Amino acid sequence: GKNYMGLQFDLLNGYREYISVPLAIPMVAGGIYQLEFYVQLADSARFACNSLGMLLSNNIPTQPGTGTILFTPQLESSAQIVDTNNWTLVSGMYLAFGGENYVTLGLFRDDNDPLLQKTNYGTRASNCTSIDNSAYYFFDDIVVRKVDVTINILGDTIICPTETTTLIADCNVPFWWSDESAPNDTLSLDTTIQINPTTPTTYYLNTDFGTDS
Protein backbone atom coordinates (compact mmCIF):
# COMPACT_ATOMS: atom_id res chain seq x y z
CA GLY A 1 0.00 0.00 0.00
CA LYS A 2 1.08 3.59 0.64
CA ASN A 3 2.87 2.87 3.92
CA TYR A 4 6.63 2.50 4.33
CA MET A 5 9.14 3.18 7.10
CA GLY A 6 12.26 5.28 7.52
CA LEU A 7 15.41 4.27 9.43
CA GLN A 8 18.28 6.57 10.38
CA PHE A 9 21.96 5.60 10.44
CA ASP A 10 24.34 8.31 11.73
CA LEU A 11 27.67 7.26 10.17
CA LEU A 12 29.68 9.79 12.20
CA ASN A 13 28.44 9.02 15.71
CA GLY A 14 27.43 5.36 15.55
CA TYR A 15 23.68 5.90 15.98
CA ARG A 16 21.50 3.17 14.47
CA GLU A 17 17.77 2.51 14.12
CA TYR A 18 16.26 -0.95 13.52
CA ILE A 19 12.85 -2.52 13.21
CA SER A 20 12.05 -6.12 14.28
CA VAL A 21 8.89 -8.05 13.48
CA PRO A 22 7.89 -11.63 14.41
CA LEU A 23 7.37 -13.99 11.50
CA ALA A 24 3.90 -15.47 11.13
CA ILE A 25 5.44 -18.97 11.15
CA PRO A 26 8.93 -19.96 12.43
CA MET A 27 11.33 -21.07 9.72
CA VAL A 28 11.70 -24.79 9.00
CA ALA A 29 15.14 -26.41 9.23
CA GLY A 30 16.47 -27.09 5.73
CA GLY A 31 13.82 -24.85 4.15
CA ILE A 32 14.87 -22.47 1.40
CA TYR A 33 13.47 -18.95 1.64
CA GLN A 34 13.27 -15.99 -0.72
CA LEU A 35 14.32 -12.80 1.13
CA GLU A 36 13.76 -9.32 -0.26
CA PHE A 37 13.04 -5.72 0.54
CA TYR A 38 12.93 -2.43 -1.36
CA VAL A 39 14.88 0.62 -0.21
CA GLN A 40 15.19 4.28 -1.24
CA LEU A 41 17.51 7.05 -0.04
CA ALA A 42 15.81 10.15 1.44
CA ASP A 43 16.31 13.33 -0.59
CA SER A 44 18.07 15.24 2.18
CA ALA A 45 20.20 12.42 3.58
CA ARG A 46 23.81 13.50 4.05
CA PHE A 47 25.20 10.00 3.51
CA ALA A 48 24.55 7.05 1.24
CA CYS A 49 25.92 3.62 2.10
CA ASN A 50 25.87 -0.07 1.32
CA SER A 51 25.31 -3.02 3.69
CA LEU A 52 21.62 -2.41 4.38
CA GLY A 53 20.49 -5.77 5.64
CA MET A 54 17.89 -8.26 6.82
CA LEU A 55 18.65 -10.42 9.85
CA LEU A 56 16.72 -13.63 10.65
CA SER A 57 17.00 -14.76 14.27
CA ASN A 58 15.34 -16.95 16.89
CA ASN A 59 14.82 -13.97 19.21
CA ILE A 60 14.73 -10.20 18.92
CA PRO A 61 18.40 -9.13 18.73
CA THR A 62 19.59 -6.89 21.55
CA GLN A 63 20.80 -3.43 20.53
CA PRO A 64 23.59 -1.92 22.67
CA GLY A 65 21.95 1.40 23.53
CA THR A 66 21.59 3.29 20.25
CA GLY A 67 24.60 1.53 18.70
CA THR A 68 25.14 -1.17 16.09
CA ILE A 69 23.68 -4.66 16.35
CA LEU A 70 26.81 -6.61 15.43
CA PHE A 71 25.22 -9.72 13.95
CA THR A 72 25.80 -10.86 10.37
CA PRO A 73 22.57 -10.48 8.37
CA GLN A 74 21.55 -13.22 5.96
CA LEU A 75 20.77 -10.59 3.30
CA GLU A 76 22.83 -7.45 2.71
CA SER A 77 23.13 -4.91 -0.11
CA SER A 78 26.60 -5.05 -1.67
CA ALA A 79 26.35 -1.75 -3.55
CA GLN A 80 25.63 1.70 -2.15
CA ILE A 81 21.96 2.66 -2.47
CA VAL A 82 21.97 6.19 -3.91
CA ASP A 83 18.64 6.47 -5.77
CA THR A 84 16.27 9.04 -4.24
CA ASN A 85 13.57 8.69 -6.91
CA ASN A 86 13.10 4.95 -7.35
CA TRP A 87 12.97 1.89 -5.12
CA THR A 88 15.97 -0.47 -5.25
CA LEU A 89 15.38 -4.19 -4.73
CA VAL A 90 17.67 -6.13 -2.39
CA SER A 91 17.05 -9.88 -2.63
CA GLY A 92 18.60 -13.29 -2.04
CA MET A 93 18.03 -16.89 -0.96
CA TYR A 94 18.51 -18.37 2.51
CA LEU A 95 18.82 -21.94 3.81
CA ALA A 96 17.20 -21.96 7.25
CA PHE A 97 18.71 -23.57 10.36
CA GLY A 98 15.19 -23.85 11.79
CA GLY A 99 13.34 -21.88 14.45
CA GLU A 100 14.18 -18.41 13.10
CA ASN A 101 11.22 -16.40 14.31
CA TYR A 102 12.10 -12.70 13.83
CA VAL A 103 13.12 -10.50 10.93
CA THR A 104 15.11 -7.32 11.66
CA LEU A 105 16.00 -4.58 9.16
CA GLY A 106 18.82 -2.06 9.47
CA LEU A 107 22.56 -1.49 9.13
CA PHE A 108 24.62 -4.17 10.90
CA ARG A 109 28.12 -2.70 10.41
CA ASP A 110 29.71 -0.06 12.61
CA ASP A 111 31.14 3.21 11.29
CA ASN A 112 34.72 1.89 11.08
CA ASP A 113 33.97 -1.42 9.34
CA PRO A 114 36.21 -1.57 6.23
CA LEU A 115 33.38 -3.21 4.27
CA LEU A 116 31.01 -0.31 4.96
CA GLN A 117 31.12 1.98 1.92
CA LYS A 118 29.71 5.47 2.35
CA THR A 119 29.41 8.66 0.37
CA ASN A 120 29.23 12.03 2.15
CA TYR A 121 27.17 14.54 0.17
CA GLY A 122 27.94 17.33 2.65
CA THR A 123 25.64 19.32 4.91
CA ARG A 124 21.99 19.29 3.87
CA ALA A 125 19.22 21.75 4.71
CA SER A 126 16.04 19.76 5.27
CA ASN A 127 15.37 21.43 8.65
CA CYS A 128 15.58 17.93 10.14
CA THR A 129 18.94 17.54 11.89
CA SER A 130 18.82 13.74 12.07
CA ILE A 131 18.47 13.42 8.29
CA ASP A 132 21.04 16.15 7.62
CA ASN A 133 23.72 14.19 9.50
CA SER A 134 22.82 10.63 8.54
CA ALA A 135 22.14 8.02 5.94
CA TYR A 136 18.34 7.96 6.05
CA TYR A 137 16.54 5.20 4.13
CA PHE A 138 12.95 4.24 3.45
CA PHE A 139 12.09 0.50 3.48
CA ASP A 140 9.06 -1.17 1.90
CA ASP A 141 7.64 -4.50 0.67
CA ILE A 142 9.59 -6.85 2.95
CA VAL A 143 9.27 -10.51 1.94
CA VAL A 144 10.26 -13.75 3.68
CA ARG A 145 8.76 -16.58 1.61
CA LYS A 146 9.45 -20.33 1.67
CA VAL A 147 10.36 -21.66 -1.78
CA ASP A 148 9.93 -25.18 -3.17
CA VAL A 149 13.13 -25.42 -5.22
CA THR A 150 13.02 -26.64 -8.82
CA ILE A 151 16.30 -27.76 -10.46
CA ASN A 152 15.75 -29.56 -13.77
CA ILE A 153 17.47 -29.69 -17.16
CA LEU A 154 15.07 -29.79 -20.11
CA GLY A 155 15.93 -30.76 -23.71
CA ASP A 156 17.58 -33.67 -25.49
CA THR A 157 19.99 -35.06 -22.94
CA ILE A 158 21.27 -37.91 -25.12
CA ILE A 159 22.65 -37.07 -28.60
CA CYS A 160 25.17 -38.53 -31.03
CA PRO A 161 28.72 -37.15 -31.33
CA THR A 162 28.98 -33.91 -33.37
CA GLU A 163 25.23 -33.23 -33.03
CA THR A 164 24.04 -29.98 -31.48
CA THR A 165 21.30 -29.66 -28.90
CA THR A 166 19.89 -27.00 -26.58
CA LEU A 167 19.68 -27.49 -22.84
CA ILE A 168 17.20 -25.41 -20.85
CA ALA A 169 17.41 -24.58 -17.14
CA ASP A 170 14.06 -25.15 -15.40
CA CYS A 171 15.12 -23.55 -12.13
CA ASN A 172 13.61 -21.05 -9.68
CA VAL A 173 16.80 -20.21 -7.74
CA PRO A 174 20.08 -18.64 -8.93
CA PHE A 175 22.07 -21.11 -11.04
CA TRP A 176 25.12 -21.61 -13.26
CA TRP A 177 26.14 -24.19 -15.86
CA SER A 178 29.37 -26.19 -15.90
CA ASP A 179 30.67 -29.39 -17.52
CA GLU A 180 32.82 -32.30 -16.44
CA SER A 181 35.98 -30.81 -17.92
CA ALA A 182 35.79 -27.99 -15.34
CA PRO A 183 32.91 -28.70 -12.94
CA ASN A 184 33.84 -25.81 -10.62
CA ASP A 185 34.05 -23.21 -13.40
CA THR A 186 31.08 -21.31 -14.80
CA LEU A 187 30.26 -22.31 -18.36
CA SER A 188 27.24 -20.01 -18.68
CA LEU A 189 24.64 -18.09 -16.67
CA ASP A 190 22.07 -18.14 -19.46
CA THR A 191 18.78 -20.03 -19.19
CA THR A 192 19.56 -21.93 -22.42
CA ILE A 193 22.88 -23.23 -23.71
CA GLN A 194 23.73 -24.82 -27.05
CA ILE A 195 26.15 -27.72 -26.82
CA ASN A 196 28.08 -29.69 -29.44
CA PRO A 197 30.15 -32.32 -27.62
CA THR A 198 32.51 -34.50 -29.67
CA THR A 199 32.97 -37.03 -26.85
CA PRO A 200 30.66 -38.25 -24.08
CA THR A 201 30.29 -35.26 -21.75
CA THR A 202 28.23 -34.48 -18.65
CA TYR A 203 26.77 -31.01 -18.16
CA TYR A 204 25.71 -29.68 -14.77
CA LEU A 205 23.02 -27.22 -13.72
CA ASN A 206 24.35 -25.98 -10.37
CA THR A 207 22.71 -24.10 -7.50
CA ASP A 208 23.57 -23.53 -3.87
CA PHE A 209 20.77 -25.97 -3.03
CA GLY A 210 21.37 -28.89 -5.40
CA THR A 211 22.47 -29.95 -8.88
CA ASP A 212 20.97 -31.65 -11.96
CA SER A 213 23.09 -33.22 -14.71
PDB file of C-alpha atoms in Angstrom:
ATOM      1  CA  GLY A   1       0.000   0.000   0.000  1.00  0.00           C
ATOM      2  CA  LYS A   2       1.084   3.591   0.642  1.00  0.00           C
ATOM      3  CA  ASN A   3       2.875   2.869   3.921  1.00  0.00           C
ATOM      4  CA  TYR A   4       6.635   2.496   4.328  1.00  0.00           C
ATOM      5  CA  MET A   5       9.142   3.180   7.105  1.00  0.00           C
ATOM      6  CA  GLY A   6      12.263   5.281   7.525  1.00  0.00           C
ATOM      7  CA  LEU A   7      15.407   4.265   9.429  1.00  0.00           C
ATOM      8  CA  GLN A   8      18.278   6.568  10.378  1.00  0.00           C
ATOM      9  CA  PHE A   9      21.964   5.595  10.438  1.00  0.00           C
ATOM     10  CA  ASP A  10      24.341   8.306  11.727  1.00  0.00           C
ATOM     11  CA  LEU A  11      27.670   7.261  10.168  1.00  0.00           C
ATOM     12  CA  LEU A  12      29.678   9.793  12.197  1.00  0.00           C
ATOM     13  CA  ASN A  13      28.442   9.022  15.710  1.00  0.00           C
ATOM     14  CA  GLY A  14      27.431   5.359  15.547  1.00  0.00           C
ATOM     15  CA  TYR A  15      23.682   5.899  15.985  1.00  0.00           C
ATOM     16  CA  ARG A  16      21.497   3.171  14.471  1.00  0.00           C
ATOM     17  CA  GLU A  17      17.770   2.514  14.123  1.00  0.00           C
ATOM     18  CA  TYR A  18      16.255  -0.953  13.524  1.00  0.00           C
ATOM     19  CA  ILE A  19      12.855  -2.523  13.214  1.00  0.00           C
ATOM     20  CA  SER A  20      12.054  -6.121  14.279  1.00  0.00           C
ATOM     21  CA  VAL A  21       8.893  -8.049  13.481  1.00  0.00           C
ATOM     22  CA  PRO A  22       7.894 -11.633  14.413  1.00  0.00           C
ATOM     23  CA  LEU A  23       7.369 -13.993  11.503  1.00  0.00           C
ATOM     24  CA  ALA A  24       3.898 -15.474  11.125  1.00  0.00           C
ATOM     25  CA  ILE A  25       5.436 -18.972  11.151  1.00  0.00           C
ATOM     26  CA  PRO A  26       8.927 -19.955  12.425  1.00  0.00           C
ATOM     27  CA  MET A  27      11.334 -21.070   9.720  1.00  0.00           C
ATOM     28  CA  VAL A  28      11.695 -24.788   9.001  1.00  0.00           C
ATOM     29  CA  ALA A  29      15.141 -26.412   9.231  1.00  0.00           C
ATOM     30  CA  GLY A  30      16.471 -27.088   5.728  1.00  0.00           C
ATOM     31  CA  GLY A  31      13.824 -24.854   4.154  1.00  0.00           C
ATOM     32  CA  ILE A  32      14.867 -22.469   1.404  1.00  0.00           C
ATOM     33  CA  TYR A  33      13.473 -18.945   1.640  1.00  0.00           C
ATOM     34  CA  GLN A  34      13.268 -15.985  -0.717  1.00  0.00           C
ATOM     35  CA  LEU A  35      14.316 -12.801   1.127  1.00  0.00           C
ATOM     36  CA  GLU A  36      13.755  -9.324  -0.264  1.00  0.00           C
ATOM     37  CA  PHE A  37      13.036  -5.717   0.537  1.00  0.00           C
ATOM     38  CA  TYR A  38      12.927  -2.428  -1.362  1.00  0.00           C
ATOM     39  CA  VAL A  39      14.883   0.618  -0.205  1.00  0.00           C
ATOM     40  CA  GLN A  40      15.191   4.281  -1.239  1.00  0.00           C
ATOM     41  CA  LEU A  41      17.506   7.052  -0.036  1.00  0.00           C
ATOM     42  CA  ALA A  42      15.814  10.146   1.444  1.00  0.00           C
ATOM     43  CA  ASP A  43      16.308  13.333  -0.588  1.00  0.00           C
ATOM     44  CA  SER A  44      18.072  15.240   2.177  1.00  0.00           C
ATOM     45  CA  ALA A  45      20.198  12.423   3.583  1.00  0.00           C
ATOM     46  CA  ARG A  46      23.815  13.502   4.046  1.00  0.00           C
ATOM     47  CA  PHE A  47      25.197  10.000   3.511  1.00  0.00           C
ATOM     48  CA  ALA A  48      24.550   7.054   1.237  1.00  0.00           C
ATOM     49  CA  CYS A  49      25.925   3.620   2.101  1.00  0.00           C
ATOM     50  CA  ASN A  50      25.868  -0.074   1.317  1.00  0.00           C
ATOM     51  CA  SER A  51      25.308  -3.021   3.692  1.00  0.00           C
ATOM     52  CA  LEU A  52      21.619  -2.410   4.379  1.00  0.00           C
ATOM     53  CA  GLY A  53      20.493  -5.768   5.642  1.00  0.00           C
ATOM     54  CA  MET A  54      17.890  -8.258   6.820  1.00  0.00           C
ATOM     55  CA  LEU A  55      18.649 -10.419   9.853  1.00  0.00           C
ATOM     56  CA  LEU A  56      16.717 -13.629  10.646  1.00  0.00           C
ATOM     57  CA  SER A  57      17.002 -14.765  14.270  1.00  0.00           C
ATOM     58  CA  ASN A  58      15.339 -16.949  16.889  1.00  0.00           C
ATOM     59  CA  ASN A  59      14.824 -13.970  19.211  1.00  0.00           C
ATOM     60  CA  ILE A  60      14.725 -10.201  18.920  1.00  0.00           C
ATOM     61  CA  PRO A  61      18.404  -9.128  18.732  1.00  0.00           C
ATOM     62  CA  THR A  62      19.594  -6.894  21.552  1.00  0.00           C
ATOM     63  CA  GLN A  63      20.797  -3.431  20.533  1.00  0.00           C
ATOM     64  CA  PRO A  64      23.590  -1.924  22.668  1.00  0.00           C
ATOM     65  CA  GLY A  65      21.949   1.396  23.527  1.00  0.00           C
ATOM     66  CA  THR A  66      21.592   3.287  20.246  1.00  0.00           C
ATOM     67  CA  GLY A  67      24.603   1.532  18.699  1.00  0.00           C
ATOM     68  CA  THR A  68      25.137  -1.166  16.087  1.00  0.00           C
ATOM     69  CA  ILE A  69      23.682  -4.659  16.354  1.00  0.00           C
ATOM     70  CA  LEU A  70      26.807  -6.612  15.433  1.00  0.00           C
ATOM     71  CA  PHE A  71      25.223  -9.721  13.955  1.00  0.00           C
ATOM     72  CA  THR A  72      25.803 -10.856  10.373  1.00  0.00           C
ATOM     73  CA  PRO A  73      22.575 -10.478   8.369  1.00  0.00           C
ATOM     74  CA  GLN A  74      21.554 -13.224   5.960  1.00  0.00           C
ATOM     75  CA  LEU A  75      20.772 -10.594   3.302  1.00  0.00           C
ATOM     76  CA  GLU A  76      22.825  -7.448   2.706  1.00  0.00           C
ATOM     77  CA  SER A  77      23.132  -4.913  -0.106  1.00  0.00           C
ATOM     78  CA  SER A  78      26.602  -5.046  -1.669  1.00  0.00           C
ATOM     79  CA  ALA A  79      26.351  -1.745  -3.551  1.00  0.00           C
ATOM     80  CA  GLN A  80      25.631   1.698  -2.155  1.00  0.00           C
ATOM     81  CA  ILE A  81      21.962   2.662  -2.471  1.00  0.00           C
ATOM     82  CA  VAL A  82      21.974   6.192  -3.912  1.00  0.00           C
ATOM     83  CA  ASP A  83      18.643   6.473  -5.768  1.00  0.00           C
ATOM     84  CA  THR A  84      16.265   9.040  -4.237  1.00  0.00           C
ATOM     85  CA  ASN A  85      13.568   8.694  -6.914  1.00  0.00           C
ATOM     86  CA  ASN A  86      13.102   4.951  -7.347  1.00  0.00           C
ATOM     87  CA  TRP A  87      12.966   1.887  -5.122  1.00  0.00           C
ATOM     88  CA  THR A  88      15.968  -0.467  -5.248  1.00  0.00           C
ATOM     89  CA  LEU A  89      15.375  -4.191  -4.733  1.00  0.00           C
ATOM     90  CA  VAL A  90      17.665  -6.129  -2.386  1.00  0.00           C
ATOM     91  CA  SER A  91      17.048  -9.883  -2.626  1.00  0.00           C
ATOM     92  CA  GLY A  92      18.603 -13.286  -2.036  1.00  0.00           C
ATOM     93  CA  MET A  93      18.029 -16.891  -0.965  1.00  0.00           C
ATOM     94  CA  TYR A  94      18.512 -18.368   2.509  1.00  0.00           C
ATOM     95  CA  LEU A  95      18.820 -21.935   3.806  1.00  0.00           C
ATOM     96  CA  ALA A  96      17.203 -21.964   7.252  1.00  0.00           C
ATOM     97  CA  PHE A  97      18.709 -23.567  10.357  1.00  0.00           C
ATOM     98  CA  GLY A  98      15.189 -23.855  11.791  1.00  0.00           C
ATOM     99  CA  GLY A  99      13.343 -21.878  14.447  1.00  0.00           C
ATOM    100  CA  GLU A 100      14.176 -18.415  13.104  1.00  0.00           C
ATOM    101  CA  ASN A 101      11.223 -16.401  14.315  1.00  0.00           C
ATOM    102  CA  TYR A 102      12.099 -12.697  13.828  1.00  0.00           C
ATOM    103  CA  VAL A 103      13.121 -10.498  10.932  1.00  0.00           C
ATOM    104  CA  THR A 104      15.111  -7.316  11.660  1.00  0.00           C
ATOM    105  CA  LEU A 105      16.004  -4.582   9.158  1.00  0.00           C
ATOM    106  CA  GLY A 106      18.819  -2.063   9.471  1.00  0.00           C
ATOM    107  CA  LEU A 107      22.564  -1.489   9.129  1.00  0.00           C
ATOM    108  CA  PHE A 108      24.615  -4.165  10.904  1.00  0.00           C
ATOM    109  CA  ARG A 109      28.121  -2.703  10.415  1.00  0.00           C
ATOM    110  CA  ASP A 110      29.714  -0.058  12.613  1.00  0.00           C
ATOM    111  CA  ASP A 111      31.141   3.209  11.294  1.00  0.00           C
ATOM    112  CA  ASN A 112      34.721   1.885  11.075  1.00  0.00           C
ATOM    113  CA  ASP A 113      33.972  -1.415   9.341  1.00  0.00           C
ATOM    114  CA  PRO A 114      36.210  -1.570   6.226  1.00  0.00           C
ATOM    115  CA  LEU A 115      33.380  -3.206   4.268  1.00  0.00           C
ATOM    116  CA  LEU A 116      31.014  -0.306   4.959  1.00  0.00           C
ATOM    117  CA  GLN A 117      31.116   1.978   1.921  1.00  0.00           C
ATOM    118  CA  LYS A 118      29.714   5.468   2.347  1.00  0.00           C
ATOM    119  CA  THR A 119      29.414   8.662   0.366  1.00  0.00           C
ATOM    120  CA  ASN A 120      29.235  12.026   2.151  1.00  0.00           C
ATOM    121  CA  TYR A 121      27.166  14.536   0.167  1.00  0.00           C
ATOM    122  CA  GLY A 122      27.939  17.330   2.649  1.00  0.00           C
ATOM    123  CA  THR A 123      25.642  19.325   4.910  1.00  0.00           C
ATOM    124  CA  ARG A 124      21.992  19.290   3.872  1.00  0.00           C
ATOM    125  CA  ALA A 125      19.216  21.752   4.707  1.00  0.00           C
ATOM    126  CA  SER A 126      16.038  19.763   5.267  1.00  0.00           C
ATOM    127  CA  ASN A 127      15.367  21.430   8.652  1.00  0.00           C
ATOM    128  CA  CYS A 128      15.580  17.928  10.137  1.00  0.00           C
ATOM    129  CA  THR A 129      18.944  17.537  11.893  1.00  0.00           C
ATOM    130  CA  SER A 130      18.816  13.739  12.070  1.00  0.00           C
ATOM    131  CA  ILE A 131      18.468  13.416   8.289  1.00  0.00           C
ATOM    132  CA  ASP A 132      21.036  16.147   7.624  1.00  0.00           C
ATOM    133  CA  ASN A 133      23.721  14.192   9.496  1.00  0.00           C
ATOM    134  CA  SER A 134      22.816  10.632   8.539  1.00  0.00           C
ATOM    135  CA  ALA A 135      22.139   8.025   5.945  1.00  0.00           C
ATOM    136  CA  TYR A 136      18.337   7.959   6.048  1.00  0.00           C
ATOM    137  CA  TYR A 137      16.542   5.195   4.133  1.00  0.00           C
ATOM    138  CA  PHE A 138      12.946   4.236   3.446  1.00  0.00           C
ATOM    139  CA  PHE A 139      12.089   0.497   3.482  1.00  0.00           C
ATOM    140  CA  ASP A 140       9.061  -1.167   1.904  1.00  0.00           C
ATOM    141  CA  ASP A 141       7.645  -4.503   0.675  1.00  0.00           C
ATOM    142  CA  ILE A 142       9.589  -6.845   2.947  1.00  0.00           C
ATOM    143  CA  VAL A 143       9.266 -10.508   1.935  1.00  0.00           C
ATOM    144  CA  VAL A 144      10.262 -13.752   3.677  1.00  0.00           C
ATOM    145  CA  ARG A 145       8.764 -16.578   1.615  1.00  0.00           C
ATOM    146  CA  LYS A 146       9.446 -20.334   1.669  1.00  0.00           C
ATOM    147  CA  VAL A 147      10.355 -21.664  -1.784  1.00  0.00           C
ATOM    148  CA  ASP A 148       9.927 -25.180  -3.171  1.00  0.00           C
ATOM    149  CA  VAL A 149      13.125 -25.419  -5.216  1.00  0.00           C
ATOM    150  CA  THR A 150      13.018 -26.640  -8.818  1.00  0.00           C
ATOM    151  CA  ILE A 151      16.296 -27.757 -10.464  1.00  0.00           C
ATOM    152  CA  ASN A 152      15.748 -29.556 -13.767  1.00  0.00           C
ATOM    153  CA  ILE A 153      17.468 -29.689 -17.164  1.00  0.00           C
ATOM    154  CA  LEU A 154      15.069 -29.786 -20.114  1.00  0.00           C
ATOM    155  CA  GLY A 155      15.931 -30.761 -23.706  1.00  0.00           C
ATOM    156  CA  ASP A 156      17.584 -33.666 -25.495  1.00  0.00           C
ATOM    157  CA  THR A 157      19.989 -35.063 -22.941  1.00  0.00           C
ATOM    158  CA  ILE A 158      21.273 -37.906 -25.122  1.00  0.00           C
ATOM    159  CA  ILE A 159      22.648 -37.073 -28.601  1.00  0.00           C
ATOM    160  CA  CYS A 160      25.169 -38.533 -31.032  1.00  0.00           C
ATOM    161  CA  PRO A 161      28.722 -37.148 -31.326  1.00  0.00           C
ATOM    162  CA  THR A 162      28.981 -33.913 -33.370  1.00  0.00           C
ATOM    163  CA  GLU A 163      25.231 -33.229 -33.031  1.00  0.00           C
ATOM    164  CA  THR A 164      24.036 -29.976 -31.481  1.00  0.00           C
ATOM    165  CA  THR A 165      21.300 -29.657 -28.900  1.00  0.00           C
ATOM    166  CA  THR A 166      19.887 -26.999 -26.583  1.00  0.00           C
ATOM    167  CA  LEU A 167      19.678 -27.494 -22.841  1.00  0.00           C
ATOM    168  CA  ILE A 168      17.196 -25.406 -20.847  1.00  0.00           C
ATOM    169  CA  ALA A 169      17.408 -24.577 -17.144  1.00  0.00           C
ATOM    170  CA  ASP A 170      14.065 -25.150 -15.405  1.00  0.00           C
ATOM    171  CA  CYS A 171      15.121 -23.552 -12.134  1.00  0.00           C
ATOM    172  CA  ASN A 172      13.612 -21.053  -9.680  1.00  0.00           C
ATOM    173  CA  VAL A 173      16.796 -20.205  -7.742  1.00  0.00           C
ATOM    174  CA  PRO A 174      20.085 -18.638  -8.933  1.00  0.00           C
ATOM    175  CA  PHE A 175      22.070 -21.109 -11.041  1.00  0.00           C
ATOM    176  CA  TRP A 176      25.120 -21.608 -13.259  1.00  0.00           C
ATOM    177  CA  TRP A 177      26.143 -24.187 -15.860  1.00  0.00           C
ATOM    178  CA  SER A 178      29.370 -26.190 -15.899  1.00  0.00           C
ATOM    179  CA  ASP A 179      30.670 -29.394 -17.516  1.00  0.00           C
ATOM    180  CA  GLU A 180      32.815 -32.301 -16.440  1.00  0.00           C
ATOM    181  CA  SER A 181      35.980 -30.807 -17.920  1.00  0.00           C
ATOM    182  CA  ALA A 182      35.792 -27.985 -15.343  1.00  0.00           C
ATOM    183  CA  PRO A 183      32.915 -28.697 -12.940  1.00  0.00           C
ATOM    184  CA  ASN A 184      33.842 -25.811 -10.624  1.00  0.00           C
ATOM    185  CA  ASP A 185      34.048 -23.209 -13.397  1.00  0.00           C
ATOM    186  CA  THR A 186      31.078 -21.315 -14.801  1.00  0.00           C
ATOM    187  CA  LEU A 187      30.263 -22.309 -18.363  1.00  0.00           C
ATOM    188  CA  SER A 188      27.241 -20.006 -18.682  1.00  0.00           C
ATOM    189  CA  LEU A 189      24.639 -18.088 -16.666  1.00  0.00           C
ATOM    190  CA  ASP A 190      22.066 -18.142 -19.459  1.00  0.00           C
ATOM    191  CA  THR A 191      18.778 -20.035 -19.191  1.00  0.00           C
ATOM    192  CA  THR A 192      19.558 -21.932 -22.420  1.00  0.00           C
ATOM    193  CA  ILE A 193      22.875 -23.228 -23.710  1.00  0.00           C
ATOM    194  CA  GLN A 194      23.731 -24.817 -27.046  1.00  0.00           C
ATOM    195  CA  ILE A 195      26.154 -27.718 -26.815  1.00  0.00           C
ATOM    196  CA  ASN A 196      28.080 -29.686 -29.437  1.00  0.00           C
ATOM    197  CA  PRO A 197      30.148 -32.315 -27.624  1.00  0.00           C
ATOM    198  CA  THR A 198      32.505 -34.498 -29.668  1.00  0.00           C
ATOM    199  CA  THR A 199      32.966 -37.030 -26.848  1.00  0.00           C
ATOM    200  CA  PRO A 200      30.656 -38.252 -24.075  1.00  0.00           C
ATOM    201  CA  THR A 201      30.285 -35.263 -21.750  1.00  0.00           C
ATOM    202  CA  THR A 202      28.231 -34.481 -18.652  1.00  0.00           C
ATOM    203  CA  TYR A 203      26.774 -31.009 -18.155  1.00  0.00           C
ATOM    204  CA  TYR A 204      25.708 -29.682 -14.766  1.00  0.00           C
ATOM    205  CA  LEU A 205      23.018 -27.223 -13.722  1.00  0.00           C
ATOM    206  CA  ASN A 206      24.352 -25.977 -10.374  1.00  0.00           C
ATOM    207  CA  THR A 207      22.707 -24.104  -7.502  1.00  0.00           C
ATOM    208  CA  ASP A 208      23.573 -23.530  -3.866  1.00  0.00           C
ATOM    209  CA  PHE A 209      20.774 -25.969  -3.029  1.00  0.00           C
ATOM    210  CA  GLY A 210      21.368 -28.894  -5.396  1.00  0.00           C
ATOM    211  CA  THR A 211      22.472 -29.951  -8.879  1.00  0.00           C
ATOM    212  CA  ASP A 212      20.973 -31.649 -11.956  1.00  0.00           C
ATOM    213  CA  SER A 213      23.086 -33.224 -14.710  1.00  0.00           C
TER     214      SER A 213
END
